PDB file of N, CA and C in Angstrom:
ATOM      1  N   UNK A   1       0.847  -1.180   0.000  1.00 82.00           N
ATOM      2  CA  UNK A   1       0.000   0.000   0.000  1.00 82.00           C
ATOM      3  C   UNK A   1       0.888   1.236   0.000  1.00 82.00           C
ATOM      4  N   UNK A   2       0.291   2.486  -0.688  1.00 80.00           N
ATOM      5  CA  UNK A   2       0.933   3.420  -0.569  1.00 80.00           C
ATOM      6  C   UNK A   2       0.289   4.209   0.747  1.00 80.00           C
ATOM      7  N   UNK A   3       1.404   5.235   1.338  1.00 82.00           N
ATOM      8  CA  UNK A   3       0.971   5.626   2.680  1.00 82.00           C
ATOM      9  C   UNK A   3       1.918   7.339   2.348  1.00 82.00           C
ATOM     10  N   UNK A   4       1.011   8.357   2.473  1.00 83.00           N
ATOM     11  CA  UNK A   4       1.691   9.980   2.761  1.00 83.00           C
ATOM     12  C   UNK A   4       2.507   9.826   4.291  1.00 83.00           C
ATOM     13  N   UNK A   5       3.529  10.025   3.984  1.00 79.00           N
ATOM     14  CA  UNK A   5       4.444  10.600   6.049  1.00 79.00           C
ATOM     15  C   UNK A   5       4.687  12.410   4.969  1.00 79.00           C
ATOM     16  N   UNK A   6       4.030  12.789   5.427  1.00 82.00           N
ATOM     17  CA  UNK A   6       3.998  14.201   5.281  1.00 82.00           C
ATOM     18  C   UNK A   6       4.790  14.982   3.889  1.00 82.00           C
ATOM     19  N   UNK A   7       5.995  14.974   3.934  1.00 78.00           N
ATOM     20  CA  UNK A   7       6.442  14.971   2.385  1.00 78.00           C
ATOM     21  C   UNK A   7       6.675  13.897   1.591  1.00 78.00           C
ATOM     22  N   UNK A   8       7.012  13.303   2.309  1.00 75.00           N
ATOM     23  CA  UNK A   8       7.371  12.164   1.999  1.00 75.00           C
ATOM     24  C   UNK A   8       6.198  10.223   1.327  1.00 75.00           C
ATOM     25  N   UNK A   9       6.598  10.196   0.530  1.00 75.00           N
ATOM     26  CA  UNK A   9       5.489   8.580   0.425  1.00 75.00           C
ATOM     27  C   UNK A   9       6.312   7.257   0.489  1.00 75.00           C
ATOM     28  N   UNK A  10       5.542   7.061   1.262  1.00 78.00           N
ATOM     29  CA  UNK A  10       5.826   5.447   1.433  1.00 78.00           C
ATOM     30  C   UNK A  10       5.016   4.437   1.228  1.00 78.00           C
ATOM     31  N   UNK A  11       5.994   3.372   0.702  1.00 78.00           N
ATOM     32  CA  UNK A  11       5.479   2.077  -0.171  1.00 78.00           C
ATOM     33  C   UNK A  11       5.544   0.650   1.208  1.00 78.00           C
ATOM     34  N   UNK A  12       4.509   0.384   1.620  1.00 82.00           N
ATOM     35  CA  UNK A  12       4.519  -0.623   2.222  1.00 82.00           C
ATOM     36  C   UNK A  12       3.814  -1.712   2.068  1.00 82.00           C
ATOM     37  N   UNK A  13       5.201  -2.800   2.207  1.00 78.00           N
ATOM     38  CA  UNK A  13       4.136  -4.027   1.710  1.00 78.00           C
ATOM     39  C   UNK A  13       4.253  -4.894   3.093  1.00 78.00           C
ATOM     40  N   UNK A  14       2.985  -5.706   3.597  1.00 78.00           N
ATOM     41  CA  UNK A  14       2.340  -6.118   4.271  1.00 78.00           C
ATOM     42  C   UNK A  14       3.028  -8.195   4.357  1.00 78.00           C
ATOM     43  N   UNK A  15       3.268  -8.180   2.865  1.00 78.00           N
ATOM     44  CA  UNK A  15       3.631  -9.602   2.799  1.00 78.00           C
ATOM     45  C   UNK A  15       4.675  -9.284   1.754  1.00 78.00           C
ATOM     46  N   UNK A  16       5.625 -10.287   1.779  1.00 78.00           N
ATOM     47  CA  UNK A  16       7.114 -10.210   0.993  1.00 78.00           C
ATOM     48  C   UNK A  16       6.306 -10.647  -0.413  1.00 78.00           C
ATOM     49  N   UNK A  17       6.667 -10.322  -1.451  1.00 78.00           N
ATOM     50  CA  UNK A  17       6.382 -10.942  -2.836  1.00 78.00           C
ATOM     51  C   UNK A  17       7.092 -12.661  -2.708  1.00 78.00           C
ATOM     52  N   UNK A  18       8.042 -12.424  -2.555  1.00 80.00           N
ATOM     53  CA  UNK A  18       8.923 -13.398  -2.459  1.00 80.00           C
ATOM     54  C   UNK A  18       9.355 -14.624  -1.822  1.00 80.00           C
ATOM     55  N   UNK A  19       8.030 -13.978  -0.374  1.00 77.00           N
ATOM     56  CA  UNK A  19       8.324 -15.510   1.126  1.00 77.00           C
ATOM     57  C   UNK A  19       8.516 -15.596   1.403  1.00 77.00           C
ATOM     58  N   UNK A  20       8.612 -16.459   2.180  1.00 78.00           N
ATOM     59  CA  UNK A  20      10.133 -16.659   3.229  1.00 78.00           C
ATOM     60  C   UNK A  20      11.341 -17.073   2.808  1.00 78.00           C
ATOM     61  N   UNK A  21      11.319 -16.982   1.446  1.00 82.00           N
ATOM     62  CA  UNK A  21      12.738 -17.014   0.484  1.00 82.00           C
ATOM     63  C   UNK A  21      13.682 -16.039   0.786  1.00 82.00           C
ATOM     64  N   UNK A  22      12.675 -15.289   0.896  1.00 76.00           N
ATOM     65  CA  UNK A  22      13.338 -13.733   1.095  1.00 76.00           C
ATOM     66  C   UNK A  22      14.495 -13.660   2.432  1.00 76.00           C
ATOM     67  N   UNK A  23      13.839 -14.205   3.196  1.00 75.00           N
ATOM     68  CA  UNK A  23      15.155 -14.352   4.519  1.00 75.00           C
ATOM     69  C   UNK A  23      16.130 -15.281   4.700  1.00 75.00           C
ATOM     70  N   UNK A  24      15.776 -15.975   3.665  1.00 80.00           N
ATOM     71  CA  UNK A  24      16.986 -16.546   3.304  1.00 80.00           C
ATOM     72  C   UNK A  24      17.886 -16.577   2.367  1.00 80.00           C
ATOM     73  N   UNK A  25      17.725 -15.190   1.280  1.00 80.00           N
ATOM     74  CA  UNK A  25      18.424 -14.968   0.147  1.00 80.00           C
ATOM     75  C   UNK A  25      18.249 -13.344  -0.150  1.00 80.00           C
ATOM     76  N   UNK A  26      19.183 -12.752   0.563  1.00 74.00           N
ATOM     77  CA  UNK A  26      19.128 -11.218   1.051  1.00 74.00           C
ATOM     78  C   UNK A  26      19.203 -10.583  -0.296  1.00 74.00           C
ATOM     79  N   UNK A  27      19.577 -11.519  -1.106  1.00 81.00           N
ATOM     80  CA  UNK A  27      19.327 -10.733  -2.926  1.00 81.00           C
ATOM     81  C   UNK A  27      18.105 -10.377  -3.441  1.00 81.00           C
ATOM     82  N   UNK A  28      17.224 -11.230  -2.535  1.00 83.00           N
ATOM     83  CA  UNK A  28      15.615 -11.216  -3.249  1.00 83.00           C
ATOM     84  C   UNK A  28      15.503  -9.847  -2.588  1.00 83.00           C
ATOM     85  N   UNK A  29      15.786  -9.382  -1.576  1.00 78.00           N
ATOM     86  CA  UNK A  29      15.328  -8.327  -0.933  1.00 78.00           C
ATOM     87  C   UNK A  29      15.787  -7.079  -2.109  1.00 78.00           C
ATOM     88  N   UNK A  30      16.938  -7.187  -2.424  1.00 77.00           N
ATOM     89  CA  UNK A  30      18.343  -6.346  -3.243  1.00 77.00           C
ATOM     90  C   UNK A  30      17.418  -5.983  -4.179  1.00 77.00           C
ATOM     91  N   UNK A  31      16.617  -7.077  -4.624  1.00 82.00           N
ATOM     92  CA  UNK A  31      15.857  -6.940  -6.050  1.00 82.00           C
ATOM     93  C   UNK A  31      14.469  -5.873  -6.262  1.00 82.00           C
ATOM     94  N   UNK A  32      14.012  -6.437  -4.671  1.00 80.00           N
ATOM     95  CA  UNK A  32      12.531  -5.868  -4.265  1.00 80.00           C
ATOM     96  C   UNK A  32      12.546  -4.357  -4.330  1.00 80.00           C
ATOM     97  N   UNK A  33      14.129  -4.040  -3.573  1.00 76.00           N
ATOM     98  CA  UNK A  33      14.160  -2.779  -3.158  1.00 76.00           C
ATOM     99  C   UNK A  33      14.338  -1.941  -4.407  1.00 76.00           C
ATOM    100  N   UNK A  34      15.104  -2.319  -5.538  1.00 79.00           N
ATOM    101  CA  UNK A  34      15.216  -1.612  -7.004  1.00 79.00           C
ATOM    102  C   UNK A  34      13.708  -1.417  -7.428  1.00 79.00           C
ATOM    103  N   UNK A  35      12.905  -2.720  -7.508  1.00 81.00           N
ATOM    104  CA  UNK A  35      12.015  -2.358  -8.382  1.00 81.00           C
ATOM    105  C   UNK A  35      10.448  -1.369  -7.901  1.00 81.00           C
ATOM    106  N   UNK A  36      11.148  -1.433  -6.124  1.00 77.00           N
ATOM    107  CA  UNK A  36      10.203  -0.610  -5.385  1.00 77.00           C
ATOM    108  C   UNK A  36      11.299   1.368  -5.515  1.00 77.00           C
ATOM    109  N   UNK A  37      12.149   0.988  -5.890  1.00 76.00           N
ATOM    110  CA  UNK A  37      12.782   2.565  -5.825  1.00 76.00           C
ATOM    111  C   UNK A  37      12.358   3.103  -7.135  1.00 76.00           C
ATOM    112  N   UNK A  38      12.524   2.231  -8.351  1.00 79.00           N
ATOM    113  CA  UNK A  38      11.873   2.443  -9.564  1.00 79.00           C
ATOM    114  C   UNK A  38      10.057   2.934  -9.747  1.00 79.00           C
ATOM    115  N   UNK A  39       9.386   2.412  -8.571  1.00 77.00           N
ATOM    116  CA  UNK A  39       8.495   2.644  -8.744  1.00 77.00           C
ATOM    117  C   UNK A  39       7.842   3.961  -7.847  1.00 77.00           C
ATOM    118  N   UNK A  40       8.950   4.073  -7.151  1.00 73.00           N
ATOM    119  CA  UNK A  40       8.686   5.704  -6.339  1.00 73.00           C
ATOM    120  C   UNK A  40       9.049   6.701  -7.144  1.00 73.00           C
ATOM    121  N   UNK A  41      10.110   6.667  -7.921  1.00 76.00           N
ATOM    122  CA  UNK A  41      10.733   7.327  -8.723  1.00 76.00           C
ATOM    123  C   UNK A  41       9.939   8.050  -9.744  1.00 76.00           C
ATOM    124  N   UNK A  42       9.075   6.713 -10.180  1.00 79.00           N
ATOM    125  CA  UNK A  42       8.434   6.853 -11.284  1.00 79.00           C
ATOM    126  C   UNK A  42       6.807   7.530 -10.797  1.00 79.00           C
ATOM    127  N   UNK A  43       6.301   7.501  -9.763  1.00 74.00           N
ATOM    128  CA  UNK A  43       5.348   8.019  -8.870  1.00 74.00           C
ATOM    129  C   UNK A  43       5.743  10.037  -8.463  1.00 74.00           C
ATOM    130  N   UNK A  44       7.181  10.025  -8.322  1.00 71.00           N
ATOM    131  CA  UNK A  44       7.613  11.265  -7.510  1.00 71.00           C
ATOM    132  C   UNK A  44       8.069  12.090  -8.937  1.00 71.00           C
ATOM    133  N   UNK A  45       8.247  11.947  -9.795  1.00 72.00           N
ATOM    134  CA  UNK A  45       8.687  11.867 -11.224  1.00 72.00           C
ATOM    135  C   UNK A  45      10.273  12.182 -11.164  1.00 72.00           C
ATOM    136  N   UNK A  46      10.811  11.562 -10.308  1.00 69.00           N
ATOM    137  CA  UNK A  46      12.536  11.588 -10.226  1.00 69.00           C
ATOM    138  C   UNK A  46      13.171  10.187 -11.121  1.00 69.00           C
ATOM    139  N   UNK A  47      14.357  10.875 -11.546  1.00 68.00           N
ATOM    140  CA  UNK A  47      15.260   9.960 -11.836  1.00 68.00           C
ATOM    141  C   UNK A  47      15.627   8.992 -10.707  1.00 68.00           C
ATOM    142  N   UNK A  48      15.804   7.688 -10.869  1.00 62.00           N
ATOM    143  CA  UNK A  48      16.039   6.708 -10.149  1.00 62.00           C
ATOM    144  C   UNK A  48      16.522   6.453  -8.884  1.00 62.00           C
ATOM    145  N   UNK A  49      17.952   7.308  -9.645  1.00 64.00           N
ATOM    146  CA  UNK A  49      19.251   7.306  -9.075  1.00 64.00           C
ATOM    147  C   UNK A  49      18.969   8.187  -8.007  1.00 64.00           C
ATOM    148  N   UNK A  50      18.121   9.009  -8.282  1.00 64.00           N
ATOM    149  CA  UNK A  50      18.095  10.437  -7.313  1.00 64.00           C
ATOM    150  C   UNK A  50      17.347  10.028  -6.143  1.00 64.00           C
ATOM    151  N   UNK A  51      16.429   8.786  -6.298  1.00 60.00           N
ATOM    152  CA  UNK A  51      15.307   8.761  -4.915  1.00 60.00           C
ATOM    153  C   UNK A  51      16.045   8.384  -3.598  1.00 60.00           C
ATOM    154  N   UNK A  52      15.485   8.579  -2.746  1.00 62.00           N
ATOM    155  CA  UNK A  52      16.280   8.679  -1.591  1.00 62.00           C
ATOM    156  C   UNK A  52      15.184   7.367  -0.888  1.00 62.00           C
ATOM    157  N   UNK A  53      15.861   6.012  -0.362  1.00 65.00           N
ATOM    158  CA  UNK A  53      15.281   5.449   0.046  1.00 65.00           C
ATOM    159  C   UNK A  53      15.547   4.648   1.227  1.00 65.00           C
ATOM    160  N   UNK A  54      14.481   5.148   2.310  1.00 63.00           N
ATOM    161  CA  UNK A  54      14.868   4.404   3.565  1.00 63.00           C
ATOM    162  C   UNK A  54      14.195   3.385   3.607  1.00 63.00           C
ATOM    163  N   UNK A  55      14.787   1.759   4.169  1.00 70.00           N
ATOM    164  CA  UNK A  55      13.971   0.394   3.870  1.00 70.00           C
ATOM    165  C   UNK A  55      13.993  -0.069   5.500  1.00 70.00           C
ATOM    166  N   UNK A  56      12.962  -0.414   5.774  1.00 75.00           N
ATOM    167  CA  UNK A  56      12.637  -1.643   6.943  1.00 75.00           C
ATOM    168  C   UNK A  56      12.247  -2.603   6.000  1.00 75.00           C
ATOM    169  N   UNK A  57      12.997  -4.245   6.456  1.00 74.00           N
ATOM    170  CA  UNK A  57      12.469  -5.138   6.216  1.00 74.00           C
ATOM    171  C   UNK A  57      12.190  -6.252   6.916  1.00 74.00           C
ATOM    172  N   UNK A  58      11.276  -7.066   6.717  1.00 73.00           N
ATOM    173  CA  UNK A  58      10.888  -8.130   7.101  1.00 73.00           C
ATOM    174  C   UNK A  58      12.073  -9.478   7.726  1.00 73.00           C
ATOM    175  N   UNK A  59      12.783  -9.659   6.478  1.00 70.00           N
ATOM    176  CA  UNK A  59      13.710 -10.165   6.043  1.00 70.00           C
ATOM    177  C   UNK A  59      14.937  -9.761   7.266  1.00 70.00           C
ATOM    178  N   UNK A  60      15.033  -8.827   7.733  1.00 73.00           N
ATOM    179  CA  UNK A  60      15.804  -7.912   9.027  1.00 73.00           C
ATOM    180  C   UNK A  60      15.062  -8.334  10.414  1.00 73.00           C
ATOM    181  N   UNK A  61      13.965  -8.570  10.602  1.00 75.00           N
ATOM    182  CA  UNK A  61      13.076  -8.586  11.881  1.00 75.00           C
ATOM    183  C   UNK A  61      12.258  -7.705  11.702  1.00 75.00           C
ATOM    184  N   UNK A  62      11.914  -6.749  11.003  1.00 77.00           N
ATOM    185  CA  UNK A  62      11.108  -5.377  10.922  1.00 77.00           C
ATOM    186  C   UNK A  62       9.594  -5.907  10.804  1.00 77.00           C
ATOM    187  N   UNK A  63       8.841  -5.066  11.448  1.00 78.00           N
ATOM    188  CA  UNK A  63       7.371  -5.574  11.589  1.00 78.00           C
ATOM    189  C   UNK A  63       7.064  -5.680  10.143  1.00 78.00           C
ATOM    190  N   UNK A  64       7.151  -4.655   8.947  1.00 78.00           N
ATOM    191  CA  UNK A  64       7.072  -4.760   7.753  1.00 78.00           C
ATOM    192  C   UNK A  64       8.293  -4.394   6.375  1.00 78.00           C
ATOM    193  N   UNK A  65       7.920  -4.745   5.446  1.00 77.00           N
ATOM    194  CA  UNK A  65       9.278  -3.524   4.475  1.00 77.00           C
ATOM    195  C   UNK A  65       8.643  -3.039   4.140  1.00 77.00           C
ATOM    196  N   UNK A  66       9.183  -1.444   4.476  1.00 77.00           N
ATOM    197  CA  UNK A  66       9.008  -0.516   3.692  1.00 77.00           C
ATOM    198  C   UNK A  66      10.244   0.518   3.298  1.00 77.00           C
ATOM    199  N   UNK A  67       9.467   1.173   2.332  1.00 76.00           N
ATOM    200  CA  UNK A  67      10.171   2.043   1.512  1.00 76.00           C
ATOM    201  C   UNK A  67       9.925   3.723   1.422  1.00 76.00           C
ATOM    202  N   UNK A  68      10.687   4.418   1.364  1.00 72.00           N
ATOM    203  CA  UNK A  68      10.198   5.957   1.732  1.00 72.00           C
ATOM    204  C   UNK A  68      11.056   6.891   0.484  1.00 72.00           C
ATOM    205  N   UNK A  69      10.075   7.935   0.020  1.00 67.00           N
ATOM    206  CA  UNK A  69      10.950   8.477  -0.905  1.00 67.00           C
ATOM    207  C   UNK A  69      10.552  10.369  -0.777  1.00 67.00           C
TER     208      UNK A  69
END
């Protein structure tokens, strides 16, 4: 789901795409996080490179992953 923190939007997902694969192959995460920065990017209308992204993940212990741009 997408969620406003005041300037900022954040992308949070509730369940890993990926599973419990995901905590056991910290690449799946590597992957998640590109195609979730790509998609803020493309939401905020910034170049890629430029989004600024803070991640909690699942995969870490984090109640959820998310993403902030």
């Amino acid at each position: 789901r997408a969620e406003h923190r005041g300037a900022l939007t954040a992308v949070v997902a509730e369940r890993c795409p990926f599973g419990d694969a995901a905590a056991a192959s910290p690449a799946l995460c590597a992957v998640d996080r590109g195609l979730v920065r790509g998609l803020l990017a493309g939401l905020c209308g910034q170049d890629p490179t430029g989004v600024p992204v803070v991640l909690s993940s699942r995969a870490r212990g984090d109640d959820v992953c998310a993403a902030l741009a």
